[in-house]
Amino acid sequence: MYDYDQSTAFLGEWGPFQRLIFFLLSASIIPNGFNGLSAVFLIDTPEHRCRVPASANLSREWLNASIPLEERGRRQVPSRCRRYSLEALANFSARNLVPGRDVNLSQVEQEKCLDGWEYSREPYLSTIVSEWDLVCENDWKAPLTTSLFFVGVLIGSFVSGQLSDRFGRKNVLFVTMGVQTGFSFLQIFSTTWEMFSILFLIVGIGQISNYVAAFVLGTEILGKSVRIIYCTLGVCIFYAFGYMLLPLCAYFIRDWRMLLVALTIPGLLYVPLWWFIPESPRWLLSQGKIKEAEDIIRKAAEMNHVAAPDVIFDLIELQDVNSQDQRSYSILDLVRTQNIRSITIMCVILWMVISIGYFGLSLDTPNLHGDIYLNCFLSAIIEVPAYTISWLLLHYLPRRYSMAGVLFLGGCVLLFIQLVPAYLTVFSVTLVMIGKFGITASFSMVYVYTAELYPTVVRNMGVGASSMASRFGSILSPYFVYLGAYDRFLPYILMGSLTVLAGIVTLFLPESYGMPLPDTIEQMLRVKGINYRNTSKSKNTLKDEEENSVIIKGTTF
């Protein structure tokens, strides 16, 4: 089979060309960090109460007593969605009666917020919730807005791979960056909640498509050793840097429209990268554009100060590879045998639960004790050590126990939060961040683990199906946060329980650390505890395994 890496080995692994591609593509991920989680500040619900119009003609005493109290968070606070009947209060006020002394307020009729709401100007000047009154009977619209963004991510996951295969990695990367930036800018001019939500969905399509294109472009241009670091540290940590910028911008810009302006402008800075980031030579070769691919490699050789051979890609060898007949596989092959079916089911559960936990905790930062901006920044910065630790675990420890360990860590601390006394607010926030650390580390590791479990013939489909499950998890995550309005600890109990369950599921997966990558379904590692009728292997299968018995330490791509 034609070996691209061998043909381009003369470039070296870490020359000026590779360093340029590594940092530029990693930097292109930064906007994904603050655009993907901008809902934390754009769609947060400020404190609010029913508006009492000046035309109600209430005395100061009755105006102060016009909102009934309700229990929330074990405290008596003014109701957000009810007020006392203004007609009754106006009657009491006209008769100079005193609330609480002359009138028992518990017996006064209540009514909805017929004149709208008054919103606190702290910590925000405005959000889309205060803009379009997404509270009380309409409070379901706030989590739906975030879910629609993740629906866009789901759609983008479907189409991004096909688009980049057809039109090229570079073209799709820059077009989808333009979609993300352009439609984020259009959101500023939204006049209705419906308009904002539809545009947010399109932003989600561009966001994931840009991410996937940059990920694939980097893995196809960079060499094997650099590819590992790029996929586990480069992309993830630069995403975390973008996430860190979000609370910093939001702290200084408290109006949602102006915040969107600040988050959109950096997208324009990436336009000049078009002249520095090349198309994937691998993709050009697959399209038969050999001269264009060789031109890119020769420019890279010149940048790395090495001499390129006269012939880099042999036309005859490429034609032989492209003309080989290969058996086609379908999505049904992921459930065809008992072994691969078990692995697929467990991977789908893992990806969905991890996604619920990651995005649930990220979106829940406004509900934590203390300063919202500091909490969001801590939630972002904790991802840097999480990605670093996951990279070390992937290199030196077994996959199964590493994954289960970080999932048990994340899940157990989330379950423990409900036992922390209310006055230990700093300790509670610390536990949430430890939970975020564990779940983020597992999110980084599950990509590698899943890719190693599936054989070459269905690896893309296996990782794609698992990734699709995570998109459904992200769509559900805003509603886990929404449950906190009914019980503050319920989101943590649910996410913690599911995360511990995912850790238990991980222990049933086969161990792939130090094992050769399977090429066929027959060569897949076996799930323990399943009885297989035919455990004998044919001579051909054994011969194939011997030929492919390359032990890959650490992350494998």
Coordinates of C-alpha atoms in Angstrom, one line a residue:
M1 CA 0.0 0.0 0.0
Y2 CA 1.3 3.5 -0.8
D3 CA 2.9 5.2 2.2
Y4 CA 2.4 9.0 2.3
D5 CA 4.4 9.3 5.5
Q6 CA 7.4 7.5 4.0
S7 CA 7.3 9.6 0.9
T8 CA 7.4 12.9 2.9
A9 CA 9.8 11.7 5.6
F10 CA 12.5 13.9 4.2
L11 CA 10.7 16.9 5.6
G12 CA 11.3 15.9 9.2
E13 CA 8.8 15.9 12.0
W14 CA 9.1 19.4 13.6
G15 CA 10.6 21.9 11.3
P16 CA 9.4 25.5 10.7
F17 CA 6.7 24.3 8.3
Q18 CA 5.2 21.9 10.9
R19 CA 5.4 24.4 13.7
L20 CA 3.6 27.0 11.6
I21 CA 0.8 24.6 10.7
F22 CA 0.5 23.4 14.3
F23 CA 0.1 26.8 15.8
L24 CA -2.0 28.4 13.0
L25 CA -4.5 25.5 13.0
S26 CA -4.6 25.3 16.8
A27 CA -5.2 29.1 16.9
S28 CA -8.1 28.7 14.5
I29 CA -9.9 26.7 17.2
I30 CA -9.8 29.6 19.7
P31 CA -13.1 31.2 18.5
N32 CA -14.8 27.8 19.0
G33 CA -14.1 28.1 22.7
F34 CA -15.9 31.4 23.3
N35 CA -18.6 30.9 20.7
G36 CA -19.5 27.4 21.8
L37 CA -20.2 28.4 25.4
S38 CA -21.3 32.0 24.9
A39 CA -24.8 30.9 26.0
V40 CA -23.5 31.0 29.6
F41 CA -23.7 34.8 29.5
L42 CA -26.0 35.5 26.5
I43 CA -28.9 33.4 27.8
D44 CA -28.5 33.6 31.5
T45 CA -31.6 34.6 33.5
P46 CA -31.1 37.7 35.7
E47 CA -33.1 38.2 38.9
H48 CA -36.6 39.5 38.1
R49 CA -40.0 40.2 39.6
C50 CA -43.4 41.4 38.4
R51 CA -43.6 45.0 37.3
V52 CA -46.0 47.2 39.2
P53 CA -46.9 50.2 37.0
A54 CA -47.1 53.7 38.4
S55 CA -50.7 53.8 37.3
A56 CA -51.6 51.3 40.1
N57 CA -51.6 54.3 42.6
L58 CA -50.2 52.3 45.5
S59 CA -48.7 53.8 48.6
R60 CA -45.0 53.1 49.3
E61 CA -45.9 50.4 51.9
W62 CA -48.2 48.6 49.5
L63 CA -45.8 48.9 46.7
N64 CA -43.1 47.2 48.8
A65 CA -45.5 44.5 49.8
S66 CA -46.9 43.9 46.3
I67 CA -44.8 40.8 45.6
P68 CA -45.5 37.6 47.6
L69 CA -42.6 35.6 49.1
E70 CA -41.7 32.1 48.1
E71 CA -39.2 29.6 49.3
R72 CA -36.2 29.2 47.0
G73 CA -32.9 27.8 47.9
R74 CA -34.1 27.3 51.5
R75 CA -34.7 31.1 51.8
Q76 CA -37.8 33.3 51.6
V77 CA -37.4 35.5 48.5
P78 CA -39.8 37.6 46.4
S79 CA -41.7 35.6 43.8
R80 CA -40.5 35.8 40.2
C81 CA -43.8 35.1 38.5
R82 CA -46.6 36.2 40.8
R83 CA -47.8 39.4 42.4
Y84 CA -50.8 40.3 44.6
S85 CA -53.9 41.5 42.7
L86 CA -53.3 45.2 42.0
E87 CA -57.0 45.9 42.2
A88 CA -57.2 44.6 45.7
L89 CA -53.9 46.4 46.7
A90 CA -55.2 49.7 45.3
N91 CA -58.4 49.3 47.4
F92 CA -56.3 48.6 50.6
S93 CA -54.0 51.5 49.8
A94 CA -57.0 53.9 49.3
R95 CA -58.4 52.9 52.7
N96 CA -55.0 53.6 54.4
L97 CA -54.7 50.0 55.6
V98 CA -51.3 48.7 56.6
P99 CA -50.0 45.4 55.1
G100 CA -49.4 42.7 57.6
R101 CA -51.2 44.5 60.4
D102 CA -54.6 45.4 59.0
V103 CA -54.5 42.8 56.1
N104 CA -53.4 39.2 56.2
L105 CA -51.3 39.0 53.0
S106 CA -51.7 35.2 52.8
Q107 CA -55.4 35.7 52.0
V108 CA -54.9 38.3 49.3
E109 CA -55.6 37.0 45.8
Q110 CA -52.5 36.6 43.5
E111 CA -52.2 37.1 39.8
K112 CA -49.6 36.6 37.0
C113 CA -47.2 39.3 35.9
L114 CA -49.7 41.0 33.6
D115 CA -47.5 44.1 33.1
G116 CA -44.3 42.3 32.4
W117 CA -41.2 42.1 34.6
E118 CA -38.5 44.2 36.2
Y119 CA -35.0 42.8 35.8
S120 CA -31.9 43.3 37.9
R121 CA -29.1 45.2 36.2
E122 CA -26.6 43.1 38.1
P123 CA -24.5 41.3 36.9
Y124 CA -25.8 42.0 33.4
L125 CA -27.2 45.0 31.8
S126 CA -29.2 42.8 29.5
T127 CA -29.4 39.2 28.2
I128 CA -31.8 37.7 25.6
V129 CA -33.9 36.5 28.5
S130 CA -34.5 40.1 29.7
E131 CA -34.8 41.3 26.1
W132 CA -37.7 39.0 25.2
D133 CA -39.1 38.0 28.6
L134 CA -38.0 34.3 28.5
V135 CA -39.2 33.7 32.1
C136 CA -42.1 32.1 33.9
E137 CA -44.4 30.6 31.3
N138 CA -41.7 31.2 28.7
D139 CA -38.7 30.0 30.7
W140 CA -38.6 26.8 28.5
K141 CA -37.3 28.9 25.7
A142 CA -33.9 29.6 27.3
P143 CA -32.6 26.0 27.5
L144 CA -34.2 25.4 24.1
T145 CA -32.1 28.2 22.6
T146 CA -28.9 26.4 23.8
S147 CA -30.2 23.1 22.6
L148 CA -30.8 24.5 19.2
F149 CA -27.2 25.5 19.0
F150 CA -26.2 21.9 19.7
V151 CA -28.8 20.7 17.1
G152 CA -26.7 22.8 14.7
V153 CA -23.6 21.1 16.0
L154 CA -25.3 17.7 15.3
I155 CA -26.2 18.8 11.7
G156 CA -22.7 20.1 11.2
S157 CA -21.3 16.8 12.3
F158 CA -23.3 15.1 9.6
V159 CA -22.3 17.4 6.7
S160 CA -18.8 18.6 7.6
G161 CA -17.0 15.4 6.8
Q162 CA -18.7 15.0 3.4
L163 CA -18.1 18.6 2.5
S164 CA -14.4 18.5 3.3
D165 CA -14.1 15.2 1.4
R166 CA -15.7 16.8 -1.7
F167 CA -14.4 20.4 -1.6
G168 CA -11.2 20.1 0.3
R169 CA -10.2 20.6 3.9
K170 CA -8.9 24.2 3.5
N171 CA -12.0 25.5 1.7
V172 CA -14.4 24.0 4.2
L173 CA -12.3 25.3 7.1
F174 CA -12.4 29.0 6.0
V175 CA -16.0 28.9 4.7
T176 CA -17.3 27.5 8.0
M177 CA -15.2 30.0 9.9
G178 CA -16.9 32.6 7.9
V179 CA -20.3 31.1 8.6
Q180 CA -19.6 31.0 12.3
T181 CA -18.4 34.7 12.3
G182 CA -21.0 36.0 9.9
F183 CA -24.0 34.5 11.5
S184 CA -22.8 35.4 15.0
F185 CA -22.6 39.0 13.8
L186 CA -26.2 38.8 12.3
Q187 CA -27.4 37.7 15.8
I188 CA -26.7 41.2 17.0
F189 CA -29.6 42.5 14.9
S190 CA -32.1 39.9 16.1
T191 CA -35.5 41.4 16.7
T192 CA -37.2 38.2 18.0
W193 CA -36.3 35.2 20.0
E194 CA -37.1 33.0 17.0
M195 CA -34.7 34.9 14.8
F196 CA -31.9 34.7 17.4
S197 CA -32.4 30.9 17.8
I198 CA -32.4 30.1 14.1
L199 CA -29.2 32.1 13.6
F200 CA -27.7 30.4 16.7
L201 CA -28.4 27.0 15.1
I202 CA -26.5 28.0 12.0
V203 CA -23.6 29.2 14.1
G204 CA -23.5 25.7 15.6
I205 CA -23.3 24.2 12.2
G206 CA -20.3 26.4 11.3
Q207 CA -18.7 25.9 14.7
I208 CA -18.4 22.1 14.6
S209 CA -17.6 22.1 10.8
N210 CA -14.7 24.5 11.4
Y211 CA -13.4 22.3 14.3
V212 CA -13.6 19.1 12.3
A213 CA -11.9 20.6 9.3
A214 CA -9.0 22.0 11.3
F215 CA -8.7 18.7 13.2
V216 CA -8.5 16.6 10.0
L217 CA -6.3 19.1 8.1
G218 CA -3.8 19.0 11.0
T219 CA -3.7 15.2 11.2
E220 CA -3.2 14.9 7.5
I221 CA -0.4 17.4 7.2
L222 CA 1.6 16.7 10.4
G223 CA 3.8 13.7 11.0
K224 CA 2.9 10.8 13.3
S225 CA 4.7 12.0 16.4
V226 CA 3.5 15.6 16.1
R227 CA 0.0 14.4 15.2
I228 CA -0.5 12.9 18.6
I229 CA 0.3 16.1 20.4
Y230 CA -1.8 18.2 18.0
C231 CA -4.9 16.0 18.5
T232 CA -4.6 15.7 22.3
L233 CA -3.0 19.0 23.4
G234 CA -2.9 21.5 20.6
V235 CA -6.5 21.5 19.6
C236 CA -7.9 21.0 23.1
I237 CA -5.8 23.5 25.0
F238 CA -6.3 26.3 22.4
Y239 CA -10.1 25.6 22.7
A240 CA -9.6 26.1 26.5
F241 CA -7.8 29.4 25.8
G242 CA -10.8 30.6 23.8
Y243 CA -13.1 29.4 26.6
M244 CA -11.0 31.5 29.1
L245 CA -11.5 34.6 27.0
L246 CA -15.2 34.4 27.3
P247 CA -15.6 35.4 30.9
L248 CA -12.9 38.1 30.5
C249 CA -14.9 39.7 27.7
A250 CA -18.2 39.2 29.5
Y251 CA -16.8 40.9 32.6
F252 CA -16.1 44.2 30.8
I253 CA -19.1 44.0 28.5
R254 CA -22.4 43.4 30.3
D255 CA -24.8 44.0 27.3
W256 CA -25.5 40.9 25.2
R257 CA -25.4 42.6 21.8
M258 CA -22.1 44.4 22.5
L259 CA -20.7 41.1 23.9
L260 CA -21.6 39.4 20.6
V261 CA -19.7 42.2 18.8
A262 CA -16.6 41.6 20.9
L263 CA -16.9 37.8 20.3
T264 CA -17.4 38.2 16.5
I265 CA -14.6 40.7 15.7
P266 CA -11.7 38.1 16.3
G267 CA -13.0 36.0 13.5
L268 CA -11.9 38.7 11.0
L269 CA -8.3 38.2 12.2
Y270 CA -8.2 34.8 10.7
V271 CA -8.7 35.9 7.1
P272 CA -4.9 36.4 6.4
L273 CA -4.4 32.7 7.4
W274 CA -5.7 31.7 4.0
W275 CA -2.3 32.6 2.5
F276 CA -0.4 30.6 5.2
I277 CA -2.4 27.4 5.6
P278 CA -2.1 25.0 2.6
E279 CA -4.6 22.4 1.4
S280 CA -4.1 18.9 2.6
P281 CA -1.6 17.1 0.3
R282 CA -3.3 13.8 1.2
W283 CA -6.7 15.1 0.0
L284 CA -5.1 16.5 -3.2
L285 CA -3.6 13.1 -4.0
S286 CA -7.0 11.4 -3.4
Q287 CA -8.4 13.8 -6.0
G288 CA -5.6 13.0 -8.5
K289 CA -4.0 16.5 -8.1
I290 CA -0.5 15.3 -7.8
K291 CA 1.3 18.4 -9.0
E292 CA -0.5 20.6 -6.5
A293 CA 0.4 18.2 -3.7
E294 CA 4.0 18.2 -4.8
D295 CA 4.1 22.0 -4.9
I296 CA 3.0 22.2 -1.3
I297 CA 5.6 19.6 -0.2
R298 CA 8.4 21.4 -2.1
K299 CA 7.5 24.7 -0.4
A300 CA 7.5 22.9 2.9
A301 CA 10.9 21.5 2.1
E302 CA 12.2 25.0 1.3
M303 CA 10.8 26.4 4.5
N304 CA 12.5 23.5 6.5
H305 CA 15.8 24.0 4.6
V306 CA 15.9 20.5 3.2
A307 CA 16.3 19.2 -0.3
A308 CA 13.2 17.5 -1.9
P309 CA 13.7 14.5 -4.3
D310 CA 13.0 15.0 -7.9
V311 CA 9.9 12.7 -7.7
I312 CA 8.0 12.8 -4.4
F313 CA 4.8 10.9 -5.3
D314 CA 5.0 8.1 -7.8
L315 CA 2.1 8.4 -10.3
I316 CA 2.0 4.6 -11.0
E317 CA 1.9 3.6 -7.4
L318 CA -0.9 6.1 -6.7
Q319 CA -2.9 4.8 -9.6
D320 CA -2.5 1.2 -8.4
V321 CA -3.7 2.1 -4.9
N322 CA -6.7 4.0 -6.2
S323 CA -7.7 1.2 -8.6
Q324 CA -7.7 -1.5 -5.9
D325 CA -11.1 -3.0 -5.2
Q326 CA -12.1 -2.7 -1.6
R327 CA -15.1 -4.2 0.2
S328 CA -17.6 -1.6 1.3
Y329 CA -18.9 -1.5 4.9
S330 CA -22.1 0.1 6.2
I331 CA -23.3 1.3 9.5
L332 CA -24.9 -2.1 10.1
D333 CA -21.4 -3.6 10.5
L334 CA -21.2 -1.8 13.8
V335 CA -23.8 -4.2 15.2
R336 CA -23.3 -7.2 13.0
T337 CA -21.4 -9.4 15.6
Q338 CA -22.1 -9.8 19.3
N339 CA -18.6 -8.4 20.1
I340 CA -18.7 -5.2 18.0
R341 CA -22.4 -4.7 19.0
S342 CA -21.4 -4.7 22.7
I343 CA -18.6 -2.3 22.1
T344 CA -20.8 0.1 20.0
I345 CA -23.5 0.2 22.7
M346 CA -21.0 0.9 25.5
C347 CA -19.2 3.6 23.4
V348 CA -22.6 5.3 22.7
I349 CA -23.4 5.3 26.4
L350 CA -20.0 6.6 27.3
W351 CA -20.0 9.5 24.7
M352 CA -23.5 10.6 25.6
V353 CA -22.9 10.6 29.3
I354 CA -19.6 12.4 29.1
S355 CA -21.1 15.1 26.8
I356 CA -24.0 15.6 29.2
G357 CA -21.5 16.1 32.1
Y358 CA -19.1 18.3 30.3
F359 CA -21.6 20.8 28.8
G360 CA -24.0 20.5 31.8
L361 CA -21.2 21.7 34.2
S362 CA -20.0 24.3 31.7
L363 CA -23.5 25.8 31.3
D364 CA -24.2 25.6 35.0
T365 CA -21.5 28.0 36.1
P366 CA -24.0 31.0 36.5
N367 CA -25.8 29.0 39.2
L368 CA -22.7 28.4 41.3
H369 CA -22.0 30.3 44.5
G370 CA -19.8 33.4 44.1
D371 CA -18.9 35.5 41.2
I372 CA -20.2 34.2 37.8
Y373 CA -17.2 35.5 35.9
L374 CA -14.6 34.0 38.2
N375 CA -16.5 30.6 38.2
C376 CA -16.6 30.5 34.4
F377 CA -12.9 31.3 34.2
L378 CA -12.1 28.5 36.7
S379 CA -14.3 26.2 34.7
A380 CA -12.2 27.1 31.6
I381 CA -8.7 27.0 33.2
I382 CA -9.3 23.6 34.8
E383 CA -9.4 22.1 31.3
V384 CA -5.7 22.8 30.8
P385 CA -4.5 20.4 33.5
A386 CA -7.3 18.0 32.5
Y387 CA -6.0 17.8 28.9
T388 CA -2.4 17.5 30.1
I389 CA -3.2 14.7 32.6
S390 CA -5.2 12.8 30.0
W391 CA -2.3 13.0 27.6
L392 CA 0.1 11.6 30.2
L393 CA -2.4 8.8 31.1
L394 CA -2.8 7.8 27.5
H395 CA 1.0 7.5 27.2
Y396 CA 1.8 5.6 30.3
L397 CA -1.3 3.8 31.8
P398 CA -3.9 1.4 30.5
R399 CA -6.9 3.0 28.8
R400 CA -9.6 1.2 30.7
Y401 CA -8.5 2.0 34.2
S402 CA -7.4 5.5 33.3
M403 CA -10.9 6.3 31.8
A404 CA -12.7 4.6 34.7
G405 CA -10.6 6.5 37.2
V406 CA -11.3 10.0 35.9
L407 CA -15.0 9.2 35.5
F408 CA -15.3 7.8 39.0
L409 CA -13.5 10.9 40.3
G410 CA -15.8 13.3 38.4
G411 CA -19.0 11.4 39.3
C412 CA -18.3 10.8 43.0
V413 CA -17.4 14.5 43.8
L414 CA -20.6 15.6 42.0
L415 CA -22.6 13.2 44.2
F416 CA -20.8 14.5 47.3
I417 CA -21.8 18.1 46.7
Q418 CA -25.3 17.6 48.1
L419 CA -23.8 16.7 51.5
V420 CA -21.7 19.9 51.8
P421 CA -23.2 22.5 54.2
A422 CA -24.5 25.7 52.6
Y423 CA -22.0 27.9 54.3
L424 CA -19.0 26.1 52.7
T425 CA -19.5 27.8 49.3
V426 CA -15.8 27.7 48.3
F427 CA -15.6 24.0 49.0
S428 CA -18.8 23.4 46.9
V429 CA -17.3 25.3 43.9
T430 CA -14.0 23.4 44.4
L431 CA -15.9 20.1 44.1
V432 CA -17.7 21.2 41.0
M433 CA -14.3 22.1 39.4
I434 CA -12.8 18.7 40.4
G435 CA -15.9 17.1 38.8
K436 CA -15.3 19.2 35.6
F437 CA -11.6 18.1 35.7
G438 CA -12.5 14.4 35.7
I439 CA -15.2 14.7 33.0
T440 CA -13.0 16.9 30.7
A441 CA -10.1 14.4 31.0
S442 CA -12.4 11.6 30.0
F443 CA -13.7 13.6 27.1
S444 CA -10.2 14.0 25.7
M445 CA -9.4 10.3 26.3
V446 CA -12.5 8.8 24.8
Y447 CA -11.6 9.9 21.3
V448 CA -8.4 7.9 21.4
Y449 CA -9.9 4.9 23.2
T450 CA -12.8 4.5 20.8
A451 CA -10.5 4.8 17.7
E452 CA -8.3 2.0 19.1
L453 CA -11.2 -0.3 19.7
Y454 CA -12.7 -0.2 16.2
P455 CA -11.0 -1.9 13.3
T456 CA -9.7 0.1 10.3
V457 CA -12.5 -1.0 8.0
V458 CA -15.2 0.7 10.2
R459 CA -13.1 3.0 12.4
N460 CA -14.5 6.2 10.9
M461 CA -18.1 5.0 11.2
G462 CA -17.5 3.8 14.8
V463 CA -16.0 7.1 16.0
G464 CA -18.7 9.0 14.0
A465 CA -21.6 7.1 15.5
S466 CA -20.1 7.6 19.0
S467 CA -19.6 11.3 18.3
M468 CA -23.2 11.5 17.1
A469 CA -24.3 10.2 20.5
S470 CA -22.3 12.9 22.2
R471 CA -24.2 15.5 20.2
F472 CA -27.5 14.2 21.5
G473 CA -26.0 14.4 25.0
S474 CA -25.1 18.1 24.4
I475 CA -28.6 18.8 23.2
L476 CA -30.0 17.3 26.5
S477 CA -27.4 19.1 28.7
P478 CA -29.3 22.5 29.0
Y479 CA -32.3 20.7 30.5
F480 CA -30.1 19.1 33.2
V481 CA -29.2 22.6 34.2
Y482 CA -32.8 23.7 33.9
L483 CA -33.8 21.1 36.6
G484 CA -31.8 23.2 39.0
A485 CA -34.7 25.6 39.2
Y486 CA -36.7 22.9 41.0
D487 CA -33.9 21.4 43.1
R488 CA -30.5 23.0 43.3
F489 CA -28.7 19.6 43.7
L490 CA -30.7 17.6 41.2
P491 CA -28.4 18.3 38.2
Y492 CA -25.4 17.2 40.2
I493 CA -27.1 14.0 41.4
L494 CA -28.2 13.1 37.9
M495 CA -24.9 14.0 36.2
G496 CA -22.9 12.4 39.0
S497 CA -24.9 9.1 38.9
L498 CA -24.6 8.9 35.1
T499 CA -20.9 9.6 35.2
V500 CA -20.3 6.8 37.8
L501 CA -22.4 4.5 35.6
A502 CA -20.2 5.4 32.6
G503 CA -17.1 4.6 34.7
I504 CA -18.6 1.1 35.5
V505 CA -19.4 0.6 31.8
T506 CA -15.8 1.5 30.9
L507 CA -14.5 -1.5 33.0
F508 CA -16.3 -3.9 30.7
L509 CA -14.5 -2.6 27.6
P510 CA -11.4 -4.5 26.3
E511 CA -8.0 -3.0 27.1
S512 CA -6.3 -1.5 24.0
Y513 CA -3.1 0.0 25.5
G514 CA 0.0 -1.5 23.8
M515 CA -2.1 -3.6 21.5
P516 CA -1.9 -3.6 17.7
L517 CA -4.7 -1.7 15.9
P518 CA -7.2 -4.1 14.5
D519 CA -7.7 -4.0 10.7
T520 CA -10.7 -6.3 10.4
I521 CA -13.8 -7.0 12.5
E522 CA -12.4 -10.5 13.3
Q523 CA -9.2 -8.9 14.8
M524 CA -11.1 -6.7 17.3
L525 CA -10.3 -7.1 21.0
R526 CA -13.0 -9.2 22.8
V527 CA -15.4 -7.9 25.4
K528 CA -15.0 -10.0 28.6
G529 CA -18.0 -12.0 29.8
I530 CA -19.4 -12.8 26.4
N531 CA -19.5 -16.4 25.3
Y532 CA -18.4 -16.7 21.7
R533 CA -19.5 -19.8 19.7
N534 CA -16.5 -19.7 17.3
T535 CA -13.3 -18.7 19.1
S536 CA -11.0 -20.5 16.7
K537 CA -9.1 -18.4 14.2
S538 CA -8.3 -19.3 10.7
K539 CA -4.7 -19.5 9.6
N540 CA -5.2 -16.5 7.3
T541 CA -6.5 -14.5 10.2
L542 CA -3.6 -15.4 12.4
K543 CA -1.2 -14.5 9.6
D544 CA -2.9 -11.1 9.1
E545 CA -2.6 -10.4 12.9
E546 CA 1.1 -11.3 12.8
E547 CA 1.7 -9.0 9.9
N548 CA -0.2 -6.2 11.7
S549 CA 1.2 -6.8 15.2
V550 CA 2.7 -3.3 15.6
I551 CA 2.5 -2.2 19.2
I552 CA 1.8 1.5 19.4
K553 CA 2.6 3.1 22.7
G554 CA 0.3 6.0 23.8
T555 CA -2.2 7.6 21.5
T556 CA -2.8 5.9 18.1
F557 CA -4.1 7.5 15.0

